[in-house]
């Protein structure tokens, strides 16, 4: 048979201009030309693109020849008329030869679509709540053949192809089927499997070839700086945390102890030679450490795949892929499972506020501003040189919502800490006049982002009962942690940035000046129940020249540690859940550096070891004493005993729960002066005991403690009929309870 291009096209062959349009990416749907089609005479013709082949034949699945194909285009398009009885749906294979080399393959263009009309409808409506099951790359058996289904949203593209080593990164070979209803593109490629590397090649709206794009829905990506997506499918971990998940679904965290240890996976601990550890190793070490330290939760800085390590994950491109820096999706799932089995909740930082402009990411995805706003006044973050999602677009909002619930559902994550919510809520965030566009009512609120956040929180509540969302939100926007049906945004908790700024400002003062700033430690109580708060001492407070938490403290070495211990004691007894960044618990001395491990060797020093022991005991006390956590989000859980002793910089208050629970009396002395025979009013008489004192020698303190049973007297103080005389330690917080 002849294998050279014909001088004249066969009469029934596809039109040469249409073939050229497919090859050049000028025709939207390659299925209009490629694969089997009826000819003008009513017979069935078969068109195949095989640029490597000199000869192509169509075979039955059993290997019998159906028809030889003729080259009708110099770039490698072959066509042949199929025998009588051949029709749409008839299975066939392709046999090819080039020189002495022969091979066979299935034809992707003989298969019916994988996506259905309902997928198109739900994507367009922005209501496809499990979009990760349909878009992206999915190993499967389709019509009896094993391969991979690819699907991507790119409504303005002229052509979308999947490329990889399997097709020499040639976008002409596997153009996807266009689903015009929702701007989706899909193709089932037989013969591909888990582990194959791929990207999408996109010809944009104006015919311009885009940089190769990673799959927005990929479950696994190459380790940076490589940027390819990897066919993986859903992780194959078999979960063993059923008891944890069942318990999680029973209710909220509002009345439970929540003490969170914030971790950057790449720098918490490293190997002996400074190497980054994998999820398996980190998971084992974390379980042991968090159990010893009595933390209830661990919060991971973003684990979504991200190209720039120095962004700490806050500029993600793979919102469905755990970063490959530390291992596989299975290893990440196993780490979460292991933590759950040890009784430790897992929170991840989730970043829907912005994304980087890296060429392989979402920026200008189909040749247009698809995920972002085209106008930089709406679509560009000046602070971070990143792009802002178009929250008003159904498909974008749906993509983001699903990425959040995906982690809660498929990786059993217990809570999402949502980053940079303030930047989402306000159109003029960090912008000068003229640099932003008001909303339809002339206001500064980003109405689309507000609706997106409400919708996300509603979807989380509906799909993953017991999972929580936590807003990093630094303004006075009302109702962040109030239910949507009560006019709020629907978050479970909000970071209390006001408390953090005020209390750190106070504690950095020399004690002699603290009496002039007393209000900085009491003001937070005025709004403590306007939201459900988490008290955060996060990574943001120990980077960019801010120094470590220990070195924010004034005075000599003894005073620095005493101030640190007193501050942590105050924090753990103040209303609100707790969050502490790694290293702060043992007094890391240098500022955090994401490229190296924490300075664990410091624990050889008794002061550092003492600080760590204090946090361990604070966590245990916080968990064991119901009064310290049950009403964190209720004003009934707090009562001042004396919040006005500014002259001596003393704070005294009660933490309470129900009537059957003993209260806890907290006293903080924020000066280095020992107060002998300090009298404090009590809510009830009888004997009291000191449960914890941050000046205890066990914590590196001076040992000014109150031992044994402390008997109250019928002596009025602080407006109460009974009181107690104590030794008040210097620069310390103490916790007392009735001996009952």
XYZ file of C-alpha atoms in Angstrom, residues 2-706:
705
model
C 1.074 3.589 -0.491
C 2.118 5.467 2.628
C 3.058 8.803 1.056
C 0.724 11.771 1.003
C -1.654 11.530 -1.895
C -1.514 14.046 -4.650
C -5.271 14.236 -4.477
C -7.362 13.712 -1.407
C -9.735 10.716 -1.411
C -13.172 11.984 -2.296
C -14.691 10.953 1.046
C -11.784 12.141 3.214
C -12.155 15.168 5.508
C -11.592 18.568 3.992
C -7.940 19.633 4.037
C -8.738 23.006 5.599
C -10.540 21.347 8.505
C -7.597 19.035 9.063
C -5.272 22.018 9.081
C -7.577 23.790 11.556
C -7.359 20.867 13.974
C -3.565 20.642 13.725
C -3.144 24.386 14.231
C -5.654 24.614 17.057
C -8.185 26.689 15.158
C -11.098 24.239 15.519
C -12.765 23.805 18.872
C -13.592 20.100 18.903
C -11.139 17.558 17.421
C -13.874 14.905 17.523
C -15.428 16.671 14.508
C -12.546 15.302 12.433
C -10.616 12.642 14.343
C -11.964 9.176 15.000
C -14.775 7.467 13.047
C -17.214 9.574 10.977
C -19.726 8.936 8.241
C -18.533 9.944 4.801
C -20.590 11.868 2.284
C -21.443 8.536 0.675
C -22.796 7.094 3.923
C -19.889 4.763 4.662
C -17.718 5.073 7.785
C -14.340 6.742 7.516
C -11.569 6.851 10.139
C -9.190 9.779 10.634
C -6.049 9.393 12.765
C -3.180 11.719 13.597
C 0.045 9.701 13.881
C 3.057 11.891 12.999
C 5.608 9.206 13.947
C 4.138 6.561 11.675
C 4.874 5.777 8.061
C 2.043 3.274 7.923
C -1.217 2.951 9.867
C -3.783 0.145 9.838
C -7.035 -0.298 11.731
C -7.427 -3.667 13.449
C -10.140 -5.489 15.359
C -9.424 -6.012 19.080
C -8.470 -9.571 18.075
C -5.812 -8.287 15.668
C -7.622 -8.817 12.350
C -7.211 -6.043 9.796
C -10.172 -3.768 9.245
C -8.650 -1.314 6.794
C -5.369 0.299 5.777
C -5.198 4.070 6.233
C -3.690 6.517 3.776
C -1.596 9.544 4.693
C -3.597 12.587 3.602
C -1.535 15.281 5.274
C 2.244 15.673 5.364
C 2.257 16.175 9.158
C 0.836 12.719 9.744
C -2.936 12.625 9.293
C -4.163 9.258 8.000
C -7.610 8.375 6.659
C -9.318 5.246 5.471
C -12.771 3.965 4.630
C -13.936 1.282 7.033
C -15.624 -1.974 5.943
C -19.353 -2.503 5.886
C -20.824 -3.065 9.321
C -18.361 -0.759 11.035
C -20.195 1.957 12.986
C -19.857 4.328 15.911
C -19.005 2.290 18.977
C -17.316 -0.500 17.065
C -14.077 -1.231 18.943
C -10.793 -1.095 17.054
C -7.079 -0.641 17.566
C -4.391 1.065 15.521
C -1.293 -0.720 14.239
C 1.613 1.501 13.165
C 4.972 1.079 11.582
C 7.985 3.323 11.080
C 10.994 1.580 9.544
C 11.563 -1.671 11.422
C 9.623 -0.476 14.472
C 5.979 -1.505 14.912
C 3.534 -0.755 17.696
C -0.149 -0.776 18.526
C -2.368 1.556 20.495
C -5.981 2.399 21.116
C -7.441 5.476 19.489
C -8.567 8.096 22.053
C -11.053 9.419 19.515
C -13.173 6.279 19.428
C -14.355 6.634 23.040
C -17.524 8.322 24.234
C -17.333 11.187 26.761
C -16.673 10.552 30.428
C -18.340 13.763 31.596
C -22.104 13.967 31.522
C -24.558 16.768 30.892
C -25.162 17.089 34.628
C -21.446 17.798 35.116
C -21.669 20.631 32.607
C -24.785 22.013 34.240
C -23.417 21.910 37.787
C -20.053 23.408 36.801
C -21.754 26.293 34.987
C -24.074 26.843 37.956
C -21.181 26.729 40.405
C -22.815 23.896 42.353
C -20.597 20.865 41.571
C -19.658 20.039 45.153
C -17.370 17.131 44.224
C -15.744 18.653 41.189
C -12.458 16.901 41.991
C -14.107 13.611 41.030
C -14.779 14.813 37.483
C -12.122 17.344 36.498
C -8.401 16.668 36.571
C -6.767 13.317 35.732
C -8.486 10.076 36.760
C -7.146 6.575 36.118
C -10.113 4.413 35.145
C -11.489 1.664 32.988
C -13.681 3.228 30.322
C -15.645 1.073 27.899
C -13.541 -1.886 28.905
C -10.168 -0.171 28.365
C -7.745 1.071 31.020
C -6.454 4.615 30.722
C -6.771 8.101 32.150
C -9.588 10.589 31.789
C -8.463 14.226 31.582
C -10.818 17.182 32.023
C -10.225 20.893 32.521
C -12.181 24.152 32.498
C -10.924 26.610 29.859
C -13.971 28.274 28.235
C -12.096 30.802 26.104
C -9.483 28.449 24.667
C -9.399 27.511 20.995
C -7.711 24.222 21.723
C -6.705 22.338 24.846
C -4.353 19.351 24.617
C -2.877 17.054 27.198
C 0.863 16.660 26.715
C 3.582 14.645 28.371
C 6.393 12.225 27.751
C 3.794 9.802 26.388
C 3.272 12.025 23.322
C 6.617 13.865 23.102
C 4.954 16.981 24.611
C 3.262 17.531 21.245
C -0.053 19.344 21.587
C -1.240 18.183 18.164
C -1.503 14.574 19.294
C -4.075 14.642 22.081
C -6.390 17.657 21.724
C -9.337 17.389 24.100
C -13.025 17.214 23.268
C -14.770 20.519 23.789
C -17.945 20.567 25.872
C -19.417 23.846 24.720
C -22.058 24.119 27.441
C -19.690 24.921 30.319
C -16.321 25.561 28.723
C -15.045 22.106 29.690
C -12.561 20.028 27.752
C -12.103 16.289 28.203
C -10.362 13.268 26.711
C -9.952 9.648 27.723
C -6.431 8.559 26.794
C -6.113 4.763 26.764
C -2.905 3.169 27.964
C -1.851 5.898 30.405
C -1.570 5.085 34.097
C -0.603 6.297 37.563
C 2.751 8.058 37.551
C 2.550 9.542 34.043
C 3.680 13.161 33.872
C 1.440 15.666 32.075
C 0.451 19.287 31.536
C -2.140 21.081 29.465
C -1.160 22.899 26.293
C -3.651 25.661 25.583
C -4.164 27.750 22.470
C -5.751 30.900 23.779
C -8.734 32.885 22.674
C -6.682 34.879 20.177
C -4.765 31.931 18.775
C -1.717 32.472 20.984
C -0.039 29.436 22.517
C 0.019 29.698 26.324
C 2.813 28.459 28.584
C 2.221 24.826 29.505
C -0.188 24.707 32.432
C -0.227 22.394 35.434
C -3.585 20.772 36.094
C -5.552 22.939 38.575
C -7.205 19.772 39.892
C -4.186 17.480 40.050
C -3.816 15.314 43.136
C -0.044 15.180 42.837
C 2.599 17.426 41.301
C 6.303 17.229 40.672
C 8.617 18.409 43.402
C 9.523 22.075 42.867
C 11.215 23.625 41.020
C 9.724 21.147 38.506
C 6.120 22.066 37.702
C 4.466 19.094 36.022
C 1.325 17.319 37.166
C 1.415 13.592 37.859
C -1.412 11.161 37.169
C -2.246 9.791 40.573
C -5.933 9.512 41.282
C -7.319 9.758 44.788
C -4.839 8.643 47.436
C -5.023 4.967 48.325
C -4.617 5.237 52.090
C -6.867 2.988 54.194
C -8.048 5.063 57.130
C -7.909 3.762 60.698
C -9.328 6.843 62.445
C -13.003 5.899 62.450
C -13.409 6.509 66.173
C -11.924 10.005 65.867
C -14.087 10.918 62.869
C -17.247 9.645 64.546
C -16.516 11.687 67.645
C -15.681 14.749 65.535
C -19.072 14.680 63.861
C -20.931 15.024 67.162
C -20.453 18.731 67.754
C -18.461 21.925 67.699
C -15.218 22.884 69.415
C -16.669 25.909 71.192
C -16.921 24.230 74.598
C -13.841 22.031 74.201
C -10.169 22.700 74.990
C -8.360 23.804 71.838
C -4.626 24.440 72.117
C -2.971 24.554 68.707
C 0.690 24.053 67.856
C 1.453 25.824 64.568
C 4.025 24.016 62.443
C 5.988 24.662 59.281
C 6.758 21.155 58.064
C 10.054 22.055 56.426
C 11.680 23.642 59.459
C 10.161 22.140 62.610
C 12.777 19.413 62.633
C 15.346 18.418 60.037
C 17.698 15.487 59.667
C 21.204 15.282 61.083
C 22.643 16.851 57.926
C 19.945 19.488 57.619
C 17.878 17.490 55.159
C 14.112 17.904 54.930
C 12.198 15.005 56.496
C 9.264 13.214 54.892
C 5.665 12.997 56.089
C 6.261 9.570 57.653
C 9.169 10.737 59.790
C 7.644 14.090 60.708
C 4.365 12.411 61.584
C 6.001 10.013 64.019
C 8.001 12.752 65.710
C 4.994 15.052 65.919
C 2.764 12.426 67.483
C 5.321 11.843 70.231
C 5.977 15.545 70.814
C 2.384 16.761 70.743
C 1.302 13.941 73.039
C 4.070 14.801 75.493
C 3.204 18.501 75.291
C -0.573 17.966 75.677
C -1.532 20.054 72.639
C -4.988 19.207 71.314
C -4.346 20.228 67.699
C -1.568 20.821 65.234
C -1.916 23.450 62.525
C 0.165 23.071 59.393
C 1.107 26.124 57.400
C -0.181 25.564 53.855
C 0.403 22.054 52.558
C -1.055 22.701 49.089
C 1.571 22.497 46.378
C 3.396 25.785 45.843
C 6.317 26.717 43.567
C 8.235 29.085 45.865
C 9.441 27.608 49.157
C 9.994 31.104 50.558
C 6.252 31.777 50.351
C 5.806 29.129 53.106
C 2.909 27.792 51.054
C 0.868 30.994 51.009
C 1.197 31.235 47.214
C -0.264 27.873 46.137
C -0.857 26.531 42.644
C -2.068 23.013 43.497
C -5.106 23.392 45.736
C -5.863 19.657 45.629
C -2.294 18.333 45.937
C -0.288 17.945 49.169
C 3.154 19.368 48.517
C 5.560 16.767 47.171
C 8.424 18.293 49.178
C 7.726 15.817 51.964
C 6.424 12.787 50.094
C 3.323 11.320 48.481
C -0.391 11.931 49.031
C -0.542 8.536 50.754
C 2.170 9.572 53.180
C 0.363 12.821 53.962
C -2.893 10.949 54.602
C -1.060 8.448 56.820
C 0.389 11.306 58.876
C -3.092 12.762 59.463
C -4.403 9.306 60.344
C -1.577 8.742 62.806
C -2.235 12.057 64.523
C -5.937 11.278 64.821
C -5.254 7.887 66.348
C -3.137 9.686 68.959
C -6.056 12.014 69.751
C -4.633 15.066 67.990
C -6.725 17.220 65.647
C -5.272 18.510 62.380
C -5.784 22.013 60.984
C -4.372 23.232 57.671
C -3.925 26.755 56.413
C -6.048 27.262 53.292
C -5.430 30.154 50.915
C -8.389 31.250 48.756
C -7.435 34.933 48.936
C -4.837 35.003 46.182
C -2.556 32.976 43.923
C 0.853 33.507 42.296
C 1.393 34.592 38.719
C 3.758 31.705 37.882
C 3.393 30.837 34.201
C 2.397 27.212 34.842
C -0.354 28.166 37.287
C -3.819 29.698 37.038
C -2.771 33.117 35.748
C -4.201 33.939 32.314
C -5.108 30.267 32.181
C -6.885 30.080 28.828
C -5.394 33.239 27.401
C -7.792 35.408 29.376
C -8.163 36.542 32.971
C -10.153 33.432 33.878
C -9.585 32.806 37.569
C -8.553 36.393 38.294
C -10.017 39.817 37.549
C -8.677 41.477 34.407
C -8.537 44.917 36.049
C -5.536 45.087 38.429
C -7.569 47.333 40.736
C -9.628 44.221 41.480
C -7.317 41.401 40.504
C -3.830 42.192 41.809
C -2.469 42.202 45.364
C 0.119 44.958 45.618
C 1.436 43.667 48.945
C 2.251 40.155 47.745
C 2.541 40.547 43.952
C -0.167 37.948 43.557
C -3.487 37.695 41.743
C -6.941 37.865 43.309
C -9.605 35.315 42.459
C -12.782 36.496 40.756
C -15.141 35.385 43.528
C -18.151 36.565 41.542
C -17.627 33.949 38.845
C -19.615 30.786 39.578
C -16.985 28.381 38.323
C -14.156 30.044 40.271
C -16.110 30.190 43.523
C -17.089 26.542 43.086
C -13.475 25.520 42.398
C -12.322 27.228 45.582
C -15.141 25.966 47.790
C -14.485 22.425 46.616
C -10.772 22.734 47.305
C -11.605 23.544 50.920
C -14.091 20.733 51.485
C -11.767 18.337 49.616
C -9.169 18.541 52.415
C -11.827 18.038 55.077
C -13.441 15.141 53.242
C -10.654 13.208 51.536
C -7.784 13.953 53.932
C -9.874 14.023 57.133
C -8.583 17.489 58.026
C -10.464 18.807 61.056
C -10.380 22.544 60.371
C -9.376 25.070 57.745
C -7.612 28.187 58.936
C -8.535 30.611 56.154
C -5.693 32.981 55.359
C -5.940 36.724 54.704
C -9.715 37.035 55.083
C -9.457 40.800 55.631
C -7.916 41.203 52.175
C -10.908 39.366 50.737
C -13.565 41.382 52.529
C -12.475 44.852 51.447
C -12.006 46.168 47.925
C -9.717 48.914 49.214
C -7.511 46.594 51.269
C -4.017 48.123 51.316
C -4.951 50.473 48.459
C -4.921 54.220 48.098
C -7.723 56.327 46.696
C -8.167 55.649 42.995
C -6.560 52.211 43.213
C -9.788 50.296 43.816
C -13.288 49.984 42.362
C -16.284 50.412 44.696
C -19.044 47.809 44.780
C -22.393 48.348 43.102
C -23.594 50.399 46.062
C -20.504 52.561 46.175
C -19.078 50.790 49.211
C -15.735 49.202 49.982
C -17.006 45.724 50.882
C -16.267 42.939 48.418
C -19.787 41.571 48.107
C -18.725 38.637 45.933
C -16.069 37.555 48.433
C -18.548 37.849 51.289
C -20.996 35.567 49.500
C -18.175 33.180 48.650
C -17.118 32.916 52.294
C -20.694 32.368 53.439
C -21.171 29.697 50.797
C -17.926 27.977 51.737
C -18.808 27.839 55.418
C -22.286 26.554 54.610
C -20.831 23.832 52.379
C -18.330 22.809 55.051
C -21.085 22.529 57.646
C -23.347 20.538 55.322
C -20.742 18.149 53.928
C -18.374 17.604 56.854
C -20.241 17.860 60.182
C -17.934 18.717 63.048
C -15.219 20.200 60.863
C -14.428 23.841 61.575
C -13.314 26.981 59.778
C -11.129 29.648 61.371
C -10.721 33.126 59.919
C -7.493 35.082 60.016
C -9.297 38.406 59.985
C -7.738 41.555 61.415
C -10.514 44.154 61.144
C -13.746 44.860 62.988
C -15.914 43.317 60.275
C -19.048 42.240 62.168
C -20.180 38.661 62.638
C -17.211 36.793 61.219
C -17.871 33.830 63.505
C -21.629 34.151 63.649
C -23.889 31.736 61.714
C -24.897 32.762 58.220
C -28.595 32.593 59.128
C -27.888 35.168 61.843
C -26.239 37.573 59.421
C -22.657 36.380 59.940
C -20.017 34.915 57.672
C -20.365 31.485 59.258
C -16.830 30.842 60.528
C -16.494 28.824 63.728
C -13.655 30.970 65.061
C -11.743 34.148 64.318
C -8.150 34.973 65.215
C -8.065 37.684 67.871
C -5.484 39.940 66.272
C -6.414 42.834 68.563
C -5.545 40.818 71.669
C -2.307 39.703 70.082
C -1.159 43.209 69.136
C -2.186 44.774 72.445
C -0.760 42.087 74.707
C 2.558 41.904 72.839
C 2.826 45.682 72.931
C 2.238 45.586 76.693
C 4.657 42.801 77.516
C 7.479 44.459 75.556
C 7.362 47.454 77.895
C 9.803 47.640 80.776
C 7.793 46.654 83.886
C 8.255 50.105 85.383
C 6.213 51.557 82.505
C 3.501 48.897 82.353
C 1.200 50.754 84.722
C 0.732 53.354 81.988
C -0.389 50.695 79.528
C -2.569 48.570 81.805
C -5.537 48.923 79.427
C -3.702 46.971 76.748
C -4.236 43.815 78.783
C -7.794 44.526 79.862
C -9.328 46.019 76.716
C -9.741 42.623 75.013
C -12.351 41.629 77.601
C -14.628 44.399 76.314
C -15.045 42.540 73.023
C -13.998 39.009 73.984
C -17.394 37.518 73.081
C -18.225 39.590 70.036
C -16.679 36.656 68.140
C -15.549 33.136 68.939
C -11.849 33.849 69.283
C -8.549 32.035 68.928
C -5.629 33.809 70.640
C -2.776 33.585 68.118
C 0.943 33.880 68.623
C 1.707 32.798 65.076
C 4.635 32.678 62.678
C 3.861 36.261 61.633
C 5.111 37.503 65.011
C 8.571 35.930 64.758
C 9.710 36.861 61.230
C 10.625 39.879 59.117
C 12.730 41.539 61.784
C 10.232 41.090 64.613
C 12.571 38.756 66.488
C 11.598 35.736 68.546
C 8.895 35.756 71.210
C 11.532 35.383 73.933
C 13.525 38.355 72.687
C 10.475 40.592 72.660
C 10.648 40.398 76.452
C 12.501 43.199 78.285
C 15.202 42.882 80.920
C 18.093 40.552 81.568
C 18.030 36.842 80.795
C 16.172 35.940 83.974
C 13.555 38.619 83.359
C 13.120 37.633 79.703
C 12.212 34.089 80.667
C 10.081 35.232 83.604
C 8.162 37.611 81.338
C 7.721 34.868 78.749
C 6.353 32.461 81.346
C 4.034 35.073 82.842
C 2.759 36.015 79.398
C 2.066 32.397 78.404
C 0.269 31.833 81.705
C -1.902 34.888 81.055
C -2.605 33.724 77.490
C -3.612 30.199 78.511
C -6.101 31.519 81.083
C -7.554 34.368 79.015
C -10.868 33.525 77.303
C -10.346 32.069 73.840
C -8.717 29.068 72.228
C -4.899 29.055 72.032
C -2.399 28.963 69.159
C 1.383 28.998 69.589
C 3.962 28.884 66.835
C 6.602 26.193 67.036
C 9.704 27.116 69.007
C 7.909 29.674 71.158
C 7.155 26.955 73.686
C 10.816 26.542 74.596
C 12.023 30.101 74.063
C 13.615 29.946 70.622
C 16.126 32.796 70.733
C 16.622 33.645 67.081
C 14.010 34.690 64.589
C 12.345 31.859 62.671
C 14.121 30.805 59.468
C 12.174 28.463 57.178
C 15.387 27.036 55.704
C 16.725 25.457 58.916
C 15.463 23.423 61.859
C 14.393 24.910 65.160
C 17.187 25.111 67.745
C 16.280 22.006 69.710
C 19.700 21.993 71.353
C 18.504 24.889 73.509
C 16.574 22.381 75.608
C 19.871 21.412 77.210
C 19.555 24.723 79.085
C 17.315 24.681 82.173
C 15.614 27.984 81.299
C 14.514 26.736 77.880
C 13.562 23.346 79.284
C 11.579 25.087 81.996
C 9.590 27.139 79.489
C 8.771 23.973 77.560
C 7.675 22.230 80.769
C 5.424 25.171 81.572
C 3.617 24.975 78.221
C 3.213 21.232 78.707
C 1.604 21.786 82.103
C -0.502 24.739 80.930
C -1.932 22.540 78.177
C -2.733 19.780 80.644
C -4.353 22.168 83.095
C -6.319 23.834 80.295
C -7.607 20.418 79.201
C -8.329 19.087 82.703
C -9.934 22.144 84.282
C -13.312 22.675 82.664
C -13.482 26.253 83.949
C -10.514 27.179 81.743
C -12.127 26.142 78.457
C -15.831 25.264 78.571
C -17.055 28.873 78.314
C -14.231 30.292 76.204
C -16.909 31.660 73.871
C -19.408 32.755 76.524
C -19.223 35.824 78.806
C -20.427 33.660 81.669
C -16.994 32.068 81.726
C -15.120 35.169 82.898
C -15.295 37.579 85.818
C -12.876 40.255 86.906
C -11.714 40.136 90.502
C -9.435 43.116 90.017
C -8.696 44.486 86.587
C -7.884 48.008 87.712
C -4.675 47.589 89.751
C -2.602 49.492 87.233
C -0.258 50.914 89.866
C 1.041 47.432 90.741
C 0.409 45.935 87.257
C -1.623 43.076 88.714
C -4.492 41.347 86.926
C -6.853 39.027 88.781
C -9.858 37.243 87.311
C -12.009 34.140 87.549
C -12.637 31.545 84.876
C -15.881 29.644 85.340
C -18.019 26.938 83.792
C -21.302 25.443 85.097
C -22.352 25.575 88.722
C -20.970 22.120 89.419
C -17.484 22.972 88.162
C -14.932 24.577 90.447
C -13.800 28.038 89.293
C -10.193 28.944 88.612
C -8.649 32.076 90.075
C -5.899 33.624 87.945
C -3.484 36.285 89.175
C -0.742 37.833 87.041
C 1.928 40.062 88.546
C 3.636 41.850 85.703
C 6.368 43.505 87.793
C 9.529 41.922 89.266
C 8.395 42.819 92.797
C 7.394 40.016 95.187
C 4.103 40.873 96.938
C 3.958 39.309 100.409
C 0.599 38.928 102.129
C -1.308 39.874 98.981
C -5.005 39.583 99.751
C -7.419 38.504 97.043
C -11.233 38.238 97.157
C -12.741 34.812 96.513
C -16.032 33.612 95.045
C -16.311 30.986 97.797
C -14.688 30.097 101.097
C -12.923 26.985 102.296
C -9.493 25.753 101.324
C -7.828 26.635 98.028
C -4.758 25.184 96.311
C -2.278 26.573 93.838
C -2.380 24.410 90.707
C 0.273 26.231 88.724
C 2.740 29.040 89.272
C 4.966 30.186 86.404
C 7.644 31.193 88.944
C 8.046 27.588 90.072
C 11.664 26.423 90.072
C 10.551 23.522 87.840
C 9.961 26.116 85.115
C 13.188 28.019 85.746
C 11.600 30.501 88.154
C 12.715 31.818 91.515
C 10.410 29.549 93.489
C 8.029 32.073 95.084
C 5.090 29.689 95.349
C 2.196 28.910 97.687
